[in-house]
Amino acid sequence: MSDCLKDAPIGVFDSGFGGLTVVREIMRQIPNEKIIYFGDTARVPYGSKSKETVTRFSRQIAHFLQTQNVKTIVVACNTASAYALDELEKEIDIPIIGVVKPGAKVAADVTKNGKVGVIATSATIGSEIYTTYIKQLKSEVSVTGKACPLFVPLVEEGLLEDPVTDEIASRYLLELIDIDIDTLILGCTHYPLIRNTIQRVMGDKVTLVNPAYETARELKLLLEEKGLLQDKKPDLGENRYQFYVSDGAEKFKTFANSILKYGILSAKTIHIEDY
């Protein structure tokens, strides 16, 4: 594989800020890689939108990332992974990975009592994509989904440790506690940012599965398999991480800095409808 291709960046996209949890894991687990991130902040949330709309948005973003000569695309959004990944795989000639399969695989592996919960947007829950994948791996597992639509705006407003978030989490998660699940998938990339709250409400006996972490692991294996893994450390001062949004660049930059601890100098706003 040519060094030129290895040197190309990884493209990552999400409906807003949540995909930064995937970026954070890629930075930790595959530190030599360059990343181009797009957050569709003008059109967030995706979880309440139709399959057709989410697929159209995802297609536009994938086209934009291809203009940046990325070597692979990570769909760092559960809703887009559920609704659009199959279509994108048919249309794009570079490797593409979503966040659903890696999380489903781990949940099927770690559950001991065969009761798995999934919290996600209404769209992801409605698609039953986690249930489908988990049942393919382990048919006897019972999967219960719970839509938690208020978690995304709470995270995007920065209310990560707040009594309001505690109260909403307690209400959402009560029925999952009642049915005695032992494994809970954080089925939206925003949710790891309130992981402490969710764990507190669910209790220590419930294992939380973070698809962001598992996706970065899968991505590393995919890059190795395709001969695309960057084995050289980036040069000092090289522009390794680039961030693009469809609106609100300053707010995004502030939030991204709080999540990534990297010192993001800028986020550029682009008109995604042009792609």
PDB file of C-alpha atoms in Angstrom, residues 3-275:
ATOM      1  CA  ASP A   3       2.488   5.749   1.840  1.00  0.00           C
ATOM      2  CA  CYS A   4       0.346   8.408   0.182  1.00  0.00           C
ATOM      3  CA  LEU A   5      -2.819   6.405   0.870  1.00  0.00           C
ATOM      4  CA  LYS A   6      -1.715   5.543   4.421  1.00  0.00           C
ATOM      5  CA  ASP A   7      -1.094   9.244   5.020  1.00  0.00           C
ATOM      6  CA  ALA A   8      -4.643  10.226   4.034  1.00  0.00           C
ATOM      7  CA  PRO A   9      -6.997  11.253   6.871  1.00  0.00           C
ATOM      8  CA  ILE A  10      -9.896   9.335   8.392  1.00  0.00           C
ATOM      9  CA  GLY A  11     -13.266  10.994   7.806  1.00  0.00           C
ATOM     10  CA  VAL A  12     -15.691  10.997  10.754  1.00  0.00           C
ATOM     11  CA  PHE A  13     -19.202  12.467  10.833  1.00  0.00           C
ATOM     12  CA  ASP A  14     -22.108  12.894  13.211  1.00  0.00           C
ATOM     13  CA  SER A  15     -25.301  14.906  13.516  1.00  0.00           C
ATOM     14  CA  GLY A  16     -23.597  17.264  15.958  1.00  0.00           C
ATOM     15  CA  PHE A  17     -21.202  16.962  18.900  1.00  0.00           C
ATOM     16  CA  GLY A  18     -21.709  13.316  19.865  1.00  0.00           C
ATOM     17  CA  GLY A  19     -19.272  11.885  17.328  1.00  0.00           C
ATOM     18  CA  LEU A  20     -16.478  13.612  19.227  1.00  0.00           C
ATOM     19  CA  THR A  21     -16.619  10.649  21.630  1.00  0.00           C
ATOM     20  CA  VAL A  22     -15.608   8.461  18.666  1.00  0.00           C
ATOM     21  CA  VAL A  23     -12.891  10.965  17.645  1.00  0.00           C
ATOM     22  CA  ARG A  24     -11.560  10.900  21.223  1.00  0.00           C
ATOM     23  CA  GLU A  25     -11.249   7.102  21.094  1.00  0.00           C
ATOM     24  CA  ILE A  26      -9.569   7.165  17.661  1.00  0.00           C
ATOM     25  CA  MET A  27      -7.053   9.711  18.976  1.00  0.00           C
ATOM     26  CA  ARG A  28      -6.318   7.459  21.962  1.00  0.00           C
ATOM     27  CA  GLN A  29      -6.208   4.110  20.178  1.00  0.00           C
ATOM     28  CA  ILE A  30      -4.723   5.060  16.772  1.00  0.00           C
ATOM     29  CA  PRO A  31      -2.660   8.172  17.623  1.00  0.00           C
ATOM     30  CA  ASN A  32      -0.742   8.405  14.336  1.00  0.00           C
ATOM     31  CA  GLU A  33      -3.852   8.995  12.245  1.00  0.00           C
ATOM     32  CA  LYS A  34      -5.123  12.294  10.833  1.00  0.00           C
ATOM     33  CA  ILE A  35      -8.825  13.026  11.256  1.00  0.00           C
ATOM     34  CA  ILE A  36     -11.327  15.221   9.415  1.00  0.00           C
ATOM     35  CA  TYR A  37     -14.550  15.602  11.402  1.00  0.00           C
ATOM     36  CA  PHE A  38     -17.880  16.990  10.257  1.00  0.00           C
ATOM     37  CA  GLY A  39     -20.672  17.802  12.709  1.00  0.00           C
ATOM     38  CA  ASP A  40     -24.050  18.614  11.149  1.00  0.00           C
ATOM     39  CA  THR A  41     -24.868  21.159  13.835  1.00  0.00           C
ATOM     40  CA  ALA A  42     -27.389  23.050  11.672  1.00  0.00           C
ATOM     41  CA  ARG A  43     -29.603  19.986  11.284  1.00  0.00           C
ATOM     42  CA  VAL A  44     -29.198  18.195  14.627  1.00  0.00           C
ATOM     43  CA  PRO A  45     -30.900  16.063  15.931  1.00  0.00           C
ATOM     44  CA  TYR A  46     -31.159  13.206  13.429  1.00  0.00           C
ATOM     45  CA  GLY A  47     -33.049  10.940  15.831  1.00  0.00           C
ATOM     46  CA  SER A  48     -36.473  12.453  15.119  1.00  0.00           C
ATOM     47  CA  LYS A  49     -36.066  12.579  11.319  1.00  0.00           C
ATOM     48  CA  SER A  50     -37.162  10.104   8.628  1.00  0.00           C
ATOM     49  CA  LYS A  51     -34.928   7.478   7.058  1.00  0.00           C
ATOM     50  CA  GLU A  52     -35.048   9.320   3.726  1.00  0.00           C
ATOM     51  CA  THR A  53     -33.922  12.609   5.284  1.00  0.00           C
ATOM     52  CA  VAL A  54     -31.113  11.048   7.336  1.00  0.00           C
ATOM     53  CA  THR A  55     -29.904   9.132   4.255  1.00  0.00           C
ATOM     54  CA  ARG A  56     -29.886  12.325   2.160  1.00  0.00           C
ATOM     55  CA  PHE A  57     -27.949  14.214   4.848  1.00  0.00           C
ATOM     56  CA  SER A  58     -25.473  11.333   5.236  1.00  0.00           C
ATOM     57  CA  ARG A  59     -24.922  11.147   1.485  1.00  0.00           C
ATOM     58  CA  GLN A  60     -24.115  14.884   1.332  1.00  0.00           C
ATOM     59  CA  ILE A  61     -21.623  14.566   4.196  1.00  0.00           C
ATOM     60  CA  ALA A  62     -19.964  11.501   2.677  1.00  0.00           C
ATOM     61  CA  HIS A  63     -19.534  13.422  -0.587  1.00  0.00           C
ATOM     62  CA  PHE A  64     -17.937  16.317   1.303  1.00  0.00           C
ATOM     63  CA  LEU A  65     -15.517  13.975   3.101  1.00  0.00           C
ATOM     64  CA  GLN A  66     -14.572  12.364  -0.206  1.00  0.00           C
ATOM     65  CA  THR A  67     -13.608  15.810  -1.557  1.00  0.00           C
ATOM     66  CA  GLN A  68     -11.134  15.908   1.367  1.00  0.00           C
ATOM     67  CA  ASN A  69      -9.526  12.677   0.077  1.00  0.00           C
ATOM     68  CA  VAL A  70     -10.207  10.623   3.197  1.00  0.00           C
ATOM     69  CA  LYS A  71      -9.100   6.961   3.158  1.00  0.00           C
ATOM     70  CA  THR A  72     -12.063   5.690   5.178  1.00  0.00           C
ATOM     71  CA  ILE A  73     -15.303   7.042   6.667  1.00  0.00           C
ATOM     72  CA  VAL A  74     -16.632   6.449  10.176  1.00  0.00           C
ATOM     73  CA  VAL A  75     -20.367   7.056  10.553  1.00  0.00           C
ATOM     74  CA  ALA A  76     -20.134   8.206  14.182  1.00  0.00           C
ATOM     75  CA  CYS A  77     -23.889   8.494  14.579  1.00  0.00           C
ATOM     76  CA  ASN A  78     -26.155   5.611  15.548  1.00  0.00           C
ATOM     77  CA  THR A  79     -29.161   7.002  13.675  1.00  0.00           C
ATOM     78  CA  ALA A  80     -27.167   7.441  10.457  1.00  0.00           C
ATOM     79  CA  SER A  81     -25.594   4.000  10.968  1.00  0.00           C
ATOM     80  CA  ALA A  82     -29.083   2.504  11.324  1.00  0.00           C
ATOM     81  CA  TYR A  83     -30.663   4.355   8.401  1.00  0.00           C
ATOM     82  CA  ALA A  84     -27.949   5.186   5.869  1.00  0.00           C
ATOM     83  CA  LEU A  85     -24.929   2.887   6.224  1.00  0.00           C
ATOM     84  CA  ASP A  86     -26.190   0.213   3.805  1.00  0.00           C
ATOM     85  CA  GLU A  87     -26.804   2.826   1.094  1.00  0.00           C
ATOM     86  CA  LEU A  88     -23.436   4.504   1.631  1.00  0.00           C
ATOM     87  CA  GLU A  89     -21.626   1.158   1.429  1.00  0.00           C
ATOM     88  CA  LYS A  90     -23.121   0.618  -2.050  1.00  0.00           C
ATOM     89  CA  GLU A  91     -22.147   4.083  -3.277  1.00  0.00           C
ATOM     90  CA  ILE A  92     -18.688   4.641  -1.801  1.00  0.00           C
ATOM     91  CA  ASP A  93     -15.513   2.913  -2.951  1.00  0.00           C
ATOM     92  CA  ILE A  94     -13.537   3.388   0.271  1.00  0.00           C
ATOM     93  CA  PRO A  95     -13.972   1.393   3.512  1.00  0.00           C
ATOM     94  CA  ILE A  96     -16.830   2.669   5.689  1.00  0.00           C
ATOM     95  CA  ILE A  97     -17.755   1.646   9.235  1.00  0.00           C
ATOM     96  CA  GLY A  98     -20.694   2.461  11.515  1.00  0.00           C
ATOM     97  CA  VAL A  99     -21.040   2.431  15.297  1.00  0.00           C
ATOM     98  CA  VAL A 100     -23.852  -0.105  15.690  1.00  0.00           C
ATOM     99  CA  LYS A 101     -22.238  -3.471  14.874  1.00  0.00           C
ATOM    100  CA  PRO A 102     -19.191  -3.048  17.174  1.00  0.00           C
ATOM    101  CA  GLY A 103     -21.434  -2.203  20.150  1.00  0.00           C
ATOM    102  CA  ALA A 104     -23.901  -5.014  19.424  1.00  0.00           C
ATOM    103  CA  LYS A 105     -21.080  -7.544  19.215  1.00  0.00           C
ATOM    104  CA  VAL A 106     -19.655  -6.623  22.625  1.00  0.00           C
ATOM    105  CA  ALA A 107     -23.094  -6.577  24.280  1.00  0.00           C
ATOM    106  CA  ALA A 108     -23.826 -10.092  22.990  1.00  0.00           C
ATOM    107  CA  ASP A 109     -20.456 -11.239  24.368  1.00  0.00           C
ATOM    108  CA  VAL A 110     -20.659  -9.706  27.848  1.00  0.00           C
ATOM    109  CA  THR A 111     -24.272 -10.304  28.930  1.00  0.00           C
ATOM    110  CA  LYS A 112     -24.539 -13.050  31.534  1.00  0.00           C
ATOM    111  CA  ASN A 113     -28.299 -13.165  32.124  1.00  0.00           C
ATOM    112  CA  GLY A 114     -29.236 -12.634  28.471  1.00  0.00           C
ATOM    113  CA  LYS A 115     -31.029  -9.334  29.109  1.00  0.00           C
ATOM    114  CA  VAL A 116     -29.617  -6.388  27.174  1.00  0.00           C
ATOM    115  CA  GLY A 117     -30.920  -2.828  27.164  1.00  0.00           C
ATOM    116  CA  VAL A 118     -30.353  -0.218  24.464  1.00  0.00           C
ATOM    117  CA  ILE A 119     -30.816   3.497  24.994  1.00  0.00           C
ATOM    118  CA  ALA A 120     -30.770   5.657  21.879  1.00  0.00           C
ATOM    119  CA  THR A 121     -32.703   8.160  19.772  1.00  0.00           C
ATOM    120  CA  SER A 122     -36.257   7.366  18.687  1.00  0.00           C
ATOM    121  CA  ALA A 123     -35.013   6.576  15.157  1.00  0.00           C
ATOM    122  CA  THR A 124     -32.371   4.086  16.288  1.00  0.00           C
ATOM    123  CA  ILE A 125     -34.805   2.341  18.640  1.00  0.00           C
ATOM    124  CA  GLY A 126     -37.517   2.309  15.959  1.00  0.00           C
ATOM    125  CA  SER A 127     -35.155   0.706  13.449  1.00  0.00           C
ATOM    126  CA  GLU A 128     -34.526  -2.204  15.881  1.00  0.00           C
ATOM    127  CA  ILE A 129     -31.049  -2.452  14.368  1.00  0.00           C
ATOM    128  CA  TYR A 130     -29.335  -3.368  17.652  1.00  0.00           C
ATOM    129  CA  THR A 131     -31.921  -6.099  18.279  1.00  0.00           C
ATOM    130  CA  THR A 132     -31.364  -7.488  14.767  1.00  0.00           C
ATOM    131  CA  TYR A 133     -27.571  -7.635  15.094  1.00  0.00           C
ATOM    132  CA  ILE A 134     -27.584  -9.045  18.628  1.00  0.00           C
ATOM    133  CA  LYS A 135     -30.131 -11.755  17.718  1.00  0.00           C
ATOM    134  CA  GLN A 136     -27.964 -12.749  14.728  1.00  0.00           C
ATOM    135  CA  LEU A 137     -25.048 -13.273  17.106  1.00  0.00           C
ATOM    136  CA  LYS A 138     -26.959 -14.820  20.020  1.00  0.00           C
ATOM    137  CA  SER A 139     -30.606 -15.598  19.326  1.00  0.00           C
ATOM    138  CA  GLU A 140     -31.542 -16.307  22.952  1.00  0.00           C
ATOM    139  CA  VAL A 141     -30.680 -12.777  24.148  1.00  0.00           C
ATOM    140  CA  SER A 142     -33.625 -10.537  25.018  1.00  0.00           C
ATOM    141  CA  VAL A 143     -33.135  -6.918  23.859  1.00  0.00           C
ATOM    142  CA  THR A 144     -35.181  -4.012  25.231  1.00  0.00           C
ATOM    143  CA  GLY A 145     -34.880  -0.591  23.621  1.00  0.00           C
ATOM    144  CA  LYS A 146     -35.669   2.733  25.271  1.00  0.00           C
ATOM    145  CA  ALA A 147     -35.710   6.035  23.387  1.00  0.00           C
ATOM    146  CA  CYS A 148     -34.114   8.871  25.399  1.00  0.00           C
ATOM    147  CA  PRO A 149     -34.628  11.909  23.137  1.00  0.00           C
ATOM    148  CA  LEU A 150     -33.835  14.548  25.775  1.00  0.00           C
ATOM    149  CA  PHE A 151     -30.291  13.268  26.380  1.00  0.00           C
ATOM    150  CA  VAL A 152     -28.943  14.821  23.155  1.00  0.00           C
ATOM    151  CA  PRO A 153     -30.065  18.405  23.874  1.00  0.00           C
ATOM    152  CA  LEU A 154     -28.926  18.073  27.506  1.00  0.00           C
ATOM    153  CA  VAL A 155     -25.446  17.042  26.321  1.00  0.00           C
ATOM    154  CA  GLU A 156     -25.331  19.733  23.622  1.00  0.00           C
ATOM    155  CA  GLU A 157     -26.218  22.353  26.257  1.00  0.00           C
ATOM    156  CA  GLY A 158     -23.300  21.129  28.384  1.00  0.00           C
ATOM    157  CA  LEU A 159     -25.503  19.821  31.230  1.00  0.00           C
ATOM    158  CA  LEU A 160     -23.301  16.771  31.758  1.00  0.00           C
ATOM    159  CA  GLU A 161     -23.350  16.819  35.570  1.00  0.00           C
ATOM    160  CA  ASP A 162     -26.621  18.482  36.476  1.00  0.00           C
ATOM    161  CA  PRO A 163     -29.675  17.657  38.615  1.00  0.00           C
ATOM    162  CA  VAL A 164     -31.907  18.021  35.521  1.00  0.00           C
ATOM    163  CA  THR A 165     -29.937  15.314  33.713  1.00  0.00           C
ATOM    164  CA  ASP A 166     -30.077  13.086  36.817  1.00  0.00           C
ATOM    165  CA  GLU A 167     -33.861  13.474  36.991  1.00  0.00           C
ATOM    166  CA  ILE A 168     -34.424  12.747  33.289  1.00  0.00           C
ATOM    167  CA  ALA A 169     -32.064   9.740  33.419  1.00  0.00           C
ATOM    168  CA  SER A 170     -33.921   8.305  36.428  1.00  0.00           C
ATOM    169  CA  ARG A 171     -37.250   8.565  34.583  1.00  0.00           C
ATOM    170  CA  TYR A 172     -35.969   7.075  31.333  1.00  0.00           C
ATOM    171  CA  LEU A 173     -34.043   4.196  32.878  1.00  0.00           C
ATOM    172  CA  LEU A 174     -36.544   3.018  35.499  1.00  0.00           C
ATOM    173  CA  GLU A 175     -38.198   0.420  33.254  1.00  0.00           C
ATOM    174  CA  LEU A 176     -34.800  -1.042  32.287  1.00  0.00           C
ATOM    175  CA  ILE A 177     -33.917  -1.406  35.976  1.00  0.00           C
ATOM    176  CA  ASP A 178     -37.281  -3.105  36.590  1.00  0.00           C
ATOM    177  CA  ILE A 179     -36.649  -5.828  33.986  1.00  0.00           C
ATOM    178  CA  ASP A 180     -33.207  -6.602  35.459  1.00  0.00           C
ATOM    179  CA  ILE A 181     -30.936  -6.031  32.439  1.00  0.00           C
ATOM    180  CA  ASP A 182     -27.238  -6.700  33.117  1.00  0.00           C
ATOM    181  CA  THR A 183     -25.854  -4.924  30.015  1.00  0.00           C
ATOM    182  CA  LEU A 184     -26.759  -1.504  28.621  1.00  0.00           C
ATOM    183  CA  ILE A 185     -25.658  -0.183  25.227  1.00  0.00           C
ATOM    184  CA  LEU A 186     -25.137   3.576  25.038  1.00  0.00           C
ATOM    185  CA  GLY A 187     -26.688   3.619  21.576  1.00  0.00           C
ATOM    186  CA  CYS A 188     -26.059   7.256  20.754  1.00  0.00           C
ATOM    187  CA  THR A 189     -22.592   8.777  20.565  1.00  0.00           C
ATOM    188  CA  HIS A 190     -23.675  11.655  22.819  1.00  0.00           C
ATOM    189  CA  TYR A 191     -24.458   9.306  25.701  1.00  0.00           C
ATOM    190  CA  PRO A 192     -20.899   8.413  26.824  1.00  0.00           C
ATOM    191  CA  LEU A 193     -20.607  12.069  27.871  1.00  0.00           C
ATOM    192  CA  ILE A 194     -23.191  11.381  30.611  1.00  0.00           C
ATOM    193  CA  ARG A 195     -21.889   7.888  31.320  1.00  0.00           C
ATOM    194  CA  ASN A 196     -21.316   8.635  35.033  1.00  0.00           C
ATOM    195  CA  THR A 197     -24.941   9.681  35.475  1.00  0.00           C
ATOM    196  CA  ILE A 198     -26.244   6.615  33.631  1.00  0.00           C
ATOM    197  CA  GLN A 199     -24.007   4.254  35.631  1.00  0.00           C
ATOM    198  CA  ARG A 200     -25.109   5.874  38.894  1.00  0.00           C
ATOM    199  CA  VAL A 201     -28.785   5.388  38.023  1.00  0.00           C
ATOM    200  CA  MET A 202     -28.357   1.817  36.718  1.00  0.00           C
ATOM    201  CA  GLY A 203     -26.021   0.647  39.499  1.00  0.00           C
ATOM    202  CA  ASP A 204     -22.676  -1.131  39.429  1.00  0.00           C
ATOM    203  CA  LYS A 205     -24.096  -4.535  38.444  1.00  0.00           C
ATOM    204  CA  VAL A 206     -24.995  -3.272  34.962  1.00  0.00           C
ATOM    205  CA  THR A 207     -22.199  -3.238  32.360  1.00  0.00           C
ATOM    206  CA  LEU A 208     -22.288  -0.176  30.094  1.00  0.00           C
ATOM    207  CA  VAL A 209     -21.194  -0.753  26.484  1.00  0.00           C
ATOM    208  CA  ASN A 210     -19.699   2.292  24.786  1.00  0.00           C
ATOM    209  CA  PRO A 211     -19.885   1.821  20.984  1.00  0.00           C
ATOM    210  CA  ALA A 212     -17.452   4.755  20.513  1.00  0.00           C
ATOM    211  CA  TYR A 213     -14.674   2.743  22.178  1.00  0.00           C
ATOM    212  CA  GLU A 214     -15.553  -0.450  20.297  1.00  0.00           C
ATOM    213  CA  THR A 215     -15.775   1.391  16.949  1.00  0.00           C
ATOM    214  CA  ALA A 216     -12.231   2.757  17.319  1.00  0.00           C
ATOM    215  CA  ARG A 217     -11.015  -0.806  17.981  1.00  0.00           C
ATOM    216  CA  GLU A 218     -12.838  -2.103  14.893  1.00  0.00           C
ATOM    217  CA  LEU A 219     -11.483   0.791  12.831  1.00  0.00           C
ATOM    218  CA  LYS A 220      -7.910  -0.063  13.782  1.00  0.00           C
ATOM    219  CA  LEU A 221      -8.437  -3.694  12.709  1.00  0.00           C
ATOM    220  CA  LEU A 222     -10.033  -2.549   9.426  1.00  0.00           C
ATOM    221  CA  LEU A 223      -7.128  -0.227   8.616  1.00  0.00           C
ATOM    222  CA  GLU A 224      -4.622  -2.993   9.405  1.00  0.00           C
ATOM    223  CA  GLU A 225      -6.510  -5.443   7.206  1.00  0.00           C
ATOM    224  CA  LYS A 226      -6.630  -2.995   4.276  1.00  0.00           C
ATOM    225  CA  GLY A 227      -2.989  -1.959   4.701  1.00  0.00           C
ATOM    226  CA  LEU A 228      -4.076   1.610   5.487  1.00  0.00           C
ATOM    227  CA  LEU A 229      -2.834   1.966   9.080  1.00  0.00           C
ATOM    228  CA  GLN A 230      -0.451   4.908   9.456  1.00  0.00           C
ATOM    229  CA  ASP A 231       2.707   3.585  11.095  1.00  0.00           C
ATOM    230  CA  LYS A 232       4.677   6.850  11.148  1.00  0.00           C
ATOM    231  CA  LYS A 233       4.274   9.522  13.789  1.00  0.00           C
ATOM    232  CA  PRO A 234       2.957  12.802  12.339  1.00  0.00           C
ATOM    233  CA  ASP A 235       5.467  15.634  11.919  1.00  0.00           C
ATOM    234  CA  LEU A 236       5.479  18.321  14.610  1.00  0.00           C
ATOM    235  CA  GLY A 237       3.145  21.159  13.726  1.00  0.00           C
ATOM    236  CA  GLU A 238       1.326  19.113  11.107  1.00  0.00           C
ATOM    237  CA  ASN A 239      -2.399  19.897  10.811  1.00  0.00           C
ATOM    238  CA  ARG A 240      -3.535  16.500  12.050  1.00  0.00           C
ATOM    239  CA  TYR A 241      -7.096  17.248  13.106  1.00  0.00           C
ATOM    240  CA  GLN A 242      -9.556  19.350  11.108  1.00  0.00           C
ATOM    241  CA  PHE A 243     -13.103  20.153  12.173  1.00  0.00           C
ATOM    242  CA  TYR A 244     -16.034  21.298  10.035  1.00  0.00           C
ATOM    243  CA  VAL A 245     -19.620  22.109  11.009  1.00  0.00           C
ATOM    244  CA  SER A 246     -22.774  23.287   9.266  1.00  0.00           C
ATOM    245  CA  ASP A 247     -23.480  25.989  11.889  1.00  0.00           C
ATOM    246  CA  GLY A 248     -22.301  27.436  15.210  1.00  0.00           C
ATOM    247  CA  ALA A 249     -18.539  27.004  14.818  1.00  0.00           C
ATOM    248  CA  GLU A 250     -17.642  28.887  18.012  1.00  0.00           C
ATOM    249  CA  LYS A 251     -20.003  26.873  20.213  1.00  0.00           C
ATOM    250  CA  PHE A 252     -18.691  23.682  18.620  1.00  0.00           C
ATOM    251  CA  LYS A 253     -15.070  24.686  19.214  1.00  0.00           C
ATOM    252  CA  THR A 254     -15.724  25.407  22.900  1.00  0.00           C
ATOM    253  CA  PHE A 255     -17.510  22.090  23.395  1.00  0.00           C
ATOM    254  CA  ALA A 256     -14.920  20.107  21.411  1.00  0.00           C
ATOM    255  CA  ASN A 257     -12.090  21.532  23.513  1.00  0.00           C
ATOM    256  CA  SER A 258     -13.857  20.438  26.697  1.00  0.00           C
ATOM    257  CA  ILE A 259     -14.233  16.877  25.347  1.00  0.00           C
ATOM    258  CA  LEU A 260     -10.960  16.312  23.503  1.00  0.00           C
ATOM    259  CA  LYS A 261      -8.505  18.294  25.652  1.00  0.00           C
ATOM    260  CA  TYR A 262      -6.490  18.826  22.511  1.00  0.00           C
ATOM    261  CA  GLY A 263      -6.595  22.572  21.880  1.00  0.00           C
ATOM    262  CA  ILE A 264      -8.742  22.875  18.765  1.00  0.00           C
ATOM    263  CA  LEU A 265      -7.752  26.104  17.066  1.00  0.00           C
ATOM    264  CA  SER A 266     -10.704  26.377  14.730  1.00  0.00           C
ATOM    265  CA  ALA A 267     -13.814  24.806  13.285  1.00  0.00           C
ATOM    266  CA  LYS A 268     -14.819  25.875   9.795  1.00  0.00           C
ATOM    267  CA  THR A 269     -18.434  26.330   8.754  1.00  0.00           C
ATOM    268  CA  ILE A 270     -19.382  24.905   5.367  1.00  0.00           C
ATOM    269  CA  HIS A 271     -22.650  24.855   3.407  1.00  0.00           C
ATOM    270  CA  ILE A 272     -23.277  21.122   3.405  1.00  0.00           C
ATOM    271  CA  GLU A 273     -26.301  21.374   1.090  1.00  0.00           C
ATOM    272  CA  ASP A 274     -23.832  22.138  -1.729  1.00  0.00           C
ATOM    273  CA  TYR A 275     -22.495  18.568  -1.634  1.00  0.00           C
TER     274      TYR A 275
END
